[in-house]
Coordinates of C-alpha atoms in Angstrom, one line a residue:
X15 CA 0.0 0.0 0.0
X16 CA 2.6 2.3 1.1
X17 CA 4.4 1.7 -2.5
X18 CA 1.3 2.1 -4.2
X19 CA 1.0 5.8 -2.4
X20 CA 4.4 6.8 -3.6
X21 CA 3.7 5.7 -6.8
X22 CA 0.9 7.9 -7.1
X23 CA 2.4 10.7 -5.5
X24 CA 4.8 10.6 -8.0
X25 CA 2.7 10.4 -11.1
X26 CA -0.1 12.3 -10.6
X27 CA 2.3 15.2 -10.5
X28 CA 3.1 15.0 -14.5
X29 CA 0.7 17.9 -15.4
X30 CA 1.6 21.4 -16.7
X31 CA 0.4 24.1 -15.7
X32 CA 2.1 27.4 -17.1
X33 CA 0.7 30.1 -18.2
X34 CA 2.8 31.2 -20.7
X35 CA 3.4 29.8 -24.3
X36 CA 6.0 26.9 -25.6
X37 CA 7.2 27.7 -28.8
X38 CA 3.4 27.7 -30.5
X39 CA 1.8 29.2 -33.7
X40 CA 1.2 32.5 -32.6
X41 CA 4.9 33.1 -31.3
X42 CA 7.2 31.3 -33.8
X43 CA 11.1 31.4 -33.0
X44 CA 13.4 30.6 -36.2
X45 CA 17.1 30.0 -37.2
X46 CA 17.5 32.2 -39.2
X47 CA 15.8 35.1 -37.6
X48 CA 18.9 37.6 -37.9
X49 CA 19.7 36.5 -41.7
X50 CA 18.9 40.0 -43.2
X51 CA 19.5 42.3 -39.9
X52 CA 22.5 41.2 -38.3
X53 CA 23.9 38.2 -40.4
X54 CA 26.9 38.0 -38.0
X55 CA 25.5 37.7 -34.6
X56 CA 25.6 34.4 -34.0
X57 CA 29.9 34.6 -34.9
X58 CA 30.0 37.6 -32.6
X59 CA 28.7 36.2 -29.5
X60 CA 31.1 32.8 -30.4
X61 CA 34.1 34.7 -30.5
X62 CA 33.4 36.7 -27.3
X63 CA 32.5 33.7 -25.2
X64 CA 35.4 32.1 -26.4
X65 CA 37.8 34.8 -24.3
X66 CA 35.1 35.0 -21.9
X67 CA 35.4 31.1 -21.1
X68 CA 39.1 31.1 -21.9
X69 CA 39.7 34.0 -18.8
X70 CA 37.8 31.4 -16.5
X71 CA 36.3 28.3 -17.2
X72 CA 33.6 29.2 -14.7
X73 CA 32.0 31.6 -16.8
X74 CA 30.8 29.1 -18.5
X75 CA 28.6 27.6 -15.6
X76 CA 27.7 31.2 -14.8
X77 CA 25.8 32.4 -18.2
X78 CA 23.7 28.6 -18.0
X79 CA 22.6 29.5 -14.8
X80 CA 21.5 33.2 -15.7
X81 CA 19.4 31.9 -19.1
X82 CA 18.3 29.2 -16.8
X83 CA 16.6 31.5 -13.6
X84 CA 15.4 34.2 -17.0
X85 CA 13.6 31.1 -18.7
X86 CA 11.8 30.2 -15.4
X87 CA 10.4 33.6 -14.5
X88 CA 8.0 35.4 -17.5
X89 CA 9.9 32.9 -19.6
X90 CA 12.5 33.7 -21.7
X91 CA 12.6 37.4 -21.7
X92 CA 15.5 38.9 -20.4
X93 CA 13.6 40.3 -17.1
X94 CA 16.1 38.2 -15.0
X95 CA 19.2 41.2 -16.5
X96 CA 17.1 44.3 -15.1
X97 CA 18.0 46.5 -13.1
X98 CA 16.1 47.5 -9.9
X99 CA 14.9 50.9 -10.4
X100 CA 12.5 53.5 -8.7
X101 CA 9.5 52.4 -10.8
X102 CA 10.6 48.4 -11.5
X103 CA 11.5 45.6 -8.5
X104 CA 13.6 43.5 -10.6
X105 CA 14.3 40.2 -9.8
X106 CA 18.3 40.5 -8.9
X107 CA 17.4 40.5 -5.5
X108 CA 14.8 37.9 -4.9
X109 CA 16.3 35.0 -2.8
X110 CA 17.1 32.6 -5.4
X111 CA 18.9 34.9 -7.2
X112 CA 21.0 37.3 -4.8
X113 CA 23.7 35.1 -3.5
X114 CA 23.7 32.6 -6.8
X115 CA 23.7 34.9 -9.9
X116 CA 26.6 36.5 -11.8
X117 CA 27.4 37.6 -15.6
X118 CA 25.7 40.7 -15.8
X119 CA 28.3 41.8 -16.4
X120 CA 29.5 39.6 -19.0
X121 CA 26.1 39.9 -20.5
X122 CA 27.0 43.8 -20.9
X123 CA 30.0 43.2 -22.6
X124 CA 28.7 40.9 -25.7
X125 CA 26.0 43.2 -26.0
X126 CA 28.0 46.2 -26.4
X127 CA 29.8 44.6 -29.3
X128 CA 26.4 43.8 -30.8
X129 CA 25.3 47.4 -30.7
X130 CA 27.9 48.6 -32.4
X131 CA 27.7 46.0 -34.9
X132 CA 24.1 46.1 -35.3
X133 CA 22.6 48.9 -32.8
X134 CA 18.7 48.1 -31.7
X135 CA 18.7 44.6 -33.3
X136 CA 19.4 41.7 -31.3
X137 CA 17.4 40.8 -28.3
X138 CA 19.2 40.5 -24.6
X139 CA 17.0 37.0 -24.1
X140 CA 18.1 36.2 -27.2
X141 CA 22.0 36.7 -26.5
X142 CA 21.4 35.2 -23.0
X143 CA 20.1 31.9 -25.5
X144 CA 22.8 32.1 -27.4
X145 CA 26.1 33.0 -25.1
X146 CA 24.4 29.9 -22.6
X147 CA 24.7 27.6 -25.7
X148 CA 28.2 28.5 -27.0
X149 CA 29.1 28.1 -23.1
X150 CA 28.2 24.7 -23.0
X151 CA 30.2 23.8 -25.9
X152 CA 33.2 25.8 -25.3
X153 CA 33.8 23.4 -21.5
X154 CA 33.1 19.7 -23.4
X155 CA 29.3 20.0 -23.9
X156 CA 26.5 19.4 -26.9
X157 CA 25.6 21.8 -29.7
X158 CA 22.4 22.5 -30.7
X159 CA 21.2 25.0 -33.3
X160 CA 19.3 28.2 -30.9
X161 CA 15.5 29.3 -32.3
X162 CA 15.6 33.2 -32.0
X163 CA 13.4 36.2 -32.0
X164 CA 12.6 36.8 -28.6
X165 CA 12.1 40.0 -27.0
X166 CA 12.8 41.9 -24.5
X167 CA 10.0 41.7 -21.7
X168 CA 9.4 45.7 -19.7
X169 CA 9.3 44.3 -17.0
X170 CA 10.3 41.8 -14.1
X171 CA 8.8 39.6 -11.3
X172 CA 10.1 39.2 -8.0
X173 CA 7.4 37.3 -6.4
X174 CA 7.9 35.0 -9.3
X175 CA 11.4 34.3 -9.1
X176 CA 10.8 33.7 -5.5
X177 CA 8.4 31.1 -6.2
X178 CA 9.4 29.6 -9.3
X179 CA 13.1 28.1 -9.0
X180 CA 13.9 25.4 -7.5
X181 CA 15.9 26.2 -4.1
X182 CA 19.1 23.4 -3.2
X183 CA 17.2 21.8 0.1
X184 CA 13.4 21.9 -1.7
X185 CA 12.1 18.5 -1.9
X186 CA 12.4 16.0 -5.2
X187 CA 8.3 16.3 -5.6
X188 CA 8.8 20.4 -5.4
X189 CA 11.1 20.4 -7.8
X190 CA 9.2 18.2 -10.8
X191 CA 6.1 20.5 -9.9
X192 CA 8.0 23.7 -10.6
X193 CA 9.6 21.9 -13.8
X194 CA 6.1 21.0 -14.8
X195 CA 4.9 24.0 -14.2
X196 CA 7.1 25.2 -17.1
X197 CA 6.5 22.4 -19.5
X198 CA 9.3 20.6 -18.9
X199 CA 9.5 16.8 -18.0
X200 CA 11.3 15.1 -15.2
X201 CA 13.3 13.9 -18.0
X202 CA 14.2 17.2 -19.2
X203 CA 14.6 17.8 -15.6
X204 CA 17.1 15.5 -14.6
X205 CA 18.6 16.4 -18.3
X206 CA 19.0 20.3 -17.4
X207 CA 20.4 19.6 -13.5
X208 CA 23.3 18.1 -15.2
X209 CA 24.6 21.3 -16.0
X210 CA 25.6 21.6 -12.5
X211 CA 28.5 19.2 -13.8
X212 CA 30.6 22.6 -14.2
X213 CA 28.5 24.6 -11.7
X214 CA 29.7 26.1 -8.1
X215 CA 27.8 26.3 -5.0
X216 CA 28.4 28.0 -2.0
X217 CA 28.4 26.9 1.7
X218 CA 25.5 28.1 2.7
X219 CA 23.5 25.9 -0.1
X220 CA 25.2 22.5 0.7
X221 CA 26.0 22.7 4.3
X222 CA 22.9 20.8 5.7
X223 CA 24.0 18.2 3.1
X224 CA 27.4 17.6 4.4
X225 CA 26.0 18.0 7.9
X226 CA 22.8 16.1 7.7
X227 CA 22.4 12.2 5.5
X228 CA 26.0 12.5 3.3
X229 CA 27.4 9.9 5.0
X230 CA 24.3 7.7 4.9
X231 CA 24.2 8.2 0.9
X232 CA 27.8 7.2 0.2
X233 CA 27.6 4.2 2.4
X234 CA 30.6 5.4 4.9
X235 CA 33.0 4.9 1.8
X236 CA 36.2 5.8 3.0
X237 CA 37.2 7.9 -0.1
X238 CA 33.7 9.9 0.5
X239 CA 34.7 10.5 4.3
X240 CA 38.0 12.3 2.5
X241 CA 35.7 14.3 0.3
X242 CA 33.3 15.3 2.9
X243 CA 36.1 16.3 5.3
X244 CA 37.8 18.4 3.0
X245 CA 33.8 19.9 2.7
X246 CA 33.5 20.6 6.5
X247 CA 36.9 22.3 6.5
X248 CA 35.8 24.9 4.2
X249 CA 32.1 24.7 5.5
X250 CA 31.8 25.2 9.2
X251 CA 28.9 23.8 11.0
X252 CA 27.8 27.0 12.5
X253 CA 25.5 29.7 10.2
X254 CA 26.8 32.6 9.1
X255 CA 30.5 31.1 9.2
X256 CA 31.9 30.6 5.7
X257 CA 28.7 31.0 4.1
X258 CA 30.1 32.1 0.8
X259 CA 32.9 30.1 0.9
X260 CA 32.5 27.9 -2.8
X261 CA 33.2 25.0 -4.1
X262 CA 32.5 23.0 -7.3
X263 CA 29.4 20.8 -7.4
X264 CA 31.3 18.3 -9.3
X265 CA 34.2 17.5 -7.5
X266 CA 36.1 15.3 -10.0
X267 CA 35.8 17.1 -13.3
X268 CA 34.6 20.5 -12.3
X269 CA 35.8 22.5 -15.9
X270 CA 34.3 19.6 -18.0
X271 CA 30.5 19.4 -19.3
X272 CA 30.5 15.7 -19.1
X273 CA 28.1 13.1 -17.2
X274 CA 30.7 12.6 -14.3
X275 CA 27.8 14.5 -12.0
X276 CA 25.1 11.7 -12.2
X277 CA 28.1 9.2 -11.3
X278 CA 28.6 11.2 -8.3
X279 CA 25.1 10.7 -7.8
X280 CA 25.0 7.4 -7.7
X281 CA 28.1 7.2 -5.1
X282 CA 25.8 9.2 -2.9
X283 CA 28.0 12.0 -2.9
X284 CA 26.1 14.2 -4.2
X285 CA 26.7 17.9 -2.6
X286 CA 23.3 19.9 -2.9
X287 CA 20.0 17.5 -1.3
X288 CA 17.9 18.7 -4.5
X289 CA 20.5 16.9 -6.4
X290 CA 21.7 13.6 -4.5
X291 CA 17.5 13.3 -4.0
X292 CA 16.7 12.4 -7.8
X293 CA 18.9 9.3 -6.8
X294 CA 18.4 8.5 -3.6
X295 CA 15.1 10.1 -2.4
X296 CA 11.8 7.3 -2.0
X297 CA 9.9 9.4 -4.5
X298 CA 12.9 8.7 -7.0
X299 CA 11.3 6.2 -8.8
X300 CA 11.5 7.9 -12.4
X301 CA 14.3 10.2 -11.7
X302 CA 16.6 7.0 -10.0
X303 CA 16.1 5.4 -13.5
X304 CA 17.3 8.4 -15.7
X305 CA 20.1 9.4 -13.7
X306 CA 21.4 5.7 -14.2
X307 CA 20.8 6.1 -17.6
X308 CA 22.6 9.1 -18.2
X309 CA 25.5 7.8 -15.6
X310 CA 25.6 4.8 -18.3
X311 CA 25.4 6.5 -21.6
X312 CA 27.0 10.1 -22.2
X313 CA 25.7 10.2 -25.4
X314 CA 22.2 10.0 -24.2
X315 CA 22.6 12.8 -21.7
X316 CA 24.3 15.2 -24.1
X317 CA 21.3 14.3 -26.9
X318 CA 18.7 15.1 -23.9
X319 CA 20.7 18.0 -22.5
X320 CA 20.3 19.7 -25.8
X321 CA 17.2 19.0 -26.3
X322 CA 15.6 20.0 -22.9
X323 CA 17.9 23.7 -23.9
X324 CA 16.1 24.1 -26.9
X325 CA 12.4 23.2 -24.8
X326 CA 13.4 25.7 -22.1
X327 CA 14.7 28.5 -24.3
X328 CA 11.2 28.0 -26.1
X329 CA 9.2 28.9 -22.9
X330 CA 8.2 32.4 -24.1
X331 CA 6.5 35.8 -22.6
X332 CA 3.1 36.5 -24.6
X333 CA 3.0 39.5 -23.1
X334 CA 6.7 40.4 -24.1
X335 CA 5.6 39.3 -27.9
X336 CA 3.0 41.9 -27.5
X337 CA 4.3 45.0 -26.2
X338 CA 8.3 43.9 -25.7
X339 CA 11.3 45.5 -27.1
X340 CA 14.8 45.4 -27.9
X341 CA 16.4 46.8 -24.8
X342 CA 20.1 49.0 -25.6
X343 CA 20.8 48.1 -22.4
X344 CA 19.9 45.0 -21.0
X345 CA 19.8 46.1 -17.4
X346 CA 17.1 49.0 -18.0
X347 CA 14.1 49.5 -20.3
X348 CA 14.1 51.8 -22.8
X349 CA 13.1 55.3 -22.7

């Protein structure tokens, strides 16, 4: 009975509920979107990330997380790169996003280089698409070819990017609900966390992990008691000590999109709970399977990973369709 319950808990859970559109009919992305307006756009943003990623790897991880909280709030509109101003709460500051999110500054540089080459043109959610794709491949990962023609939303939610990203300690059936809620799968779920192959994470996001069941998930291993020392060195017990104090998610090839995060999964050593609990957690019935799976078979994760990109970057803002823009500057609105 108790099985049957889980099972049910688990599945009845598969049903979206977002309220703004996939790539439909009404709002249709395409390749070749730039062709007569700014023809090089795509080789502009390439070459820039290529410095960008060669300066420090981690920049990488940093622009994939950015498109990745701007795709889950309003969709993919660029709200997540504004400013907070007198007459806008942006969404900077919204606890998700305060002591996690970088590259704004990044995202300022490839987009004055776009504006001289082609001023009022290019979207900022579309370079945000773009830069997190050429991101992934630049560190190991997939390609995939990037729909564009987005545009830039006029304004930003805080109270949705409060609600709508999945937190490091929020529980497995949380997590697929807020995936859900944005059209996405648990597979594409389970696909898009394995970016955190080449993310960071700072103390005060693991250290209930390393403090709480890590040693119950890796089994006492005695090359996991190393690993989770060297973690509670640089992670003191006590709040507010260390707190943002980093370390890589993936501890074995941090700098290399690869599938070397679900195998850490699967040694229970796992270093954020949201993470460890796609494996390990009783409600892990569909997500213990695919992380197995992608553990198994790179090639499968890397055909899934871009897939799921392409899915996400789709989730767009009707309302930004409507009445959006091309911002100048991505961090403020036009005037």
């Amino acid at each position: 009975m108790k099985l049957l319950l889980v099972f049910l808990m688990v599945h009845t859970i598969f049903i979206p509920c977002f309220s703004f559109d996939l790539l439909g009919k009404d709002h249709p992305l395409t390749l070749d979107y730039y062709k007569s307006t700014c023809p090089t756009v795509f080789d502009v943003i390439k070459k820039e990330m290529e410095c960008i990623v060669k300066e420090d790897p981690r920049n990488a991880a940093i622009l994939i997380r950015l498109h990745f909280h701007d795709c889950f709030v309003q969709g993919c509109d660029g709200s997540v790169l504004l400013d907070e101003t007198e007459s806008l709460k942006g969404e900077k500051k919204a606890s998700p996003n305060i002591n996690s999110l970088k590259g704004y500054k990044i995202v300022d540089r490839i987009k004055n280089i776009i504006e001289s080459e082609c001023p009022g043109v290019v979207s900022c959610a579309d370079l945000l698409t773009i830069s997190a794709r050429d991101a992934t491949i630049l560190v190991g990962g997939p390609y995939w070819d990037v729909p564009v023609g987005r545009k830039d939303s006029k304004s930003a939610s805080y109270a949705l990017a409060t609600t709508n990203l999945p937190t490091p300690e929020e529980a497995l059936i949380s997590i697929i609900a807020k995936f859900y809620a944005q059209g996405l799968s648990v597979e594409d779920m389970v696909a898009l966390i394995g970016a955190h192959t080449i993310g960071m994470a700072q103390c005060r996001n693991f250290r209930s992990r390393i403090y709480g069941d890590f040693q119950v998930t890796s089994a006492l291993n005695p090359i996991s008691e190393t690993y989770l020392s060297s973690l509670k060195k640089m992670c003191p017990s006590n709040s507010g000590e260390g707190d943002t104090n980093v370390t890589a998610i993936d501890n074995v090839t941090p700098n290399l999109f690869d599938n070397s995060i679900y195998h850490t999964l699967l040694r229970g050593e796992g270093l954020l709970n949201s993470d460890q609990a796609m494996y390990t957690s009783m409600f892990g019935i569909q997500t213990r399977r695919i992380v197995s799976k992608y553990a198994e078979d790179p090639l499968a994760f890397f055909e899934q990973f871009s897939k799921s990109m392409v899915k996400m970057g789709n989730i767009l803002n009707s309302e930004s369709f409507a009445d959006g823009e091309v911002r100048r500057n991505c961090r403020f609105v036009n005037t």
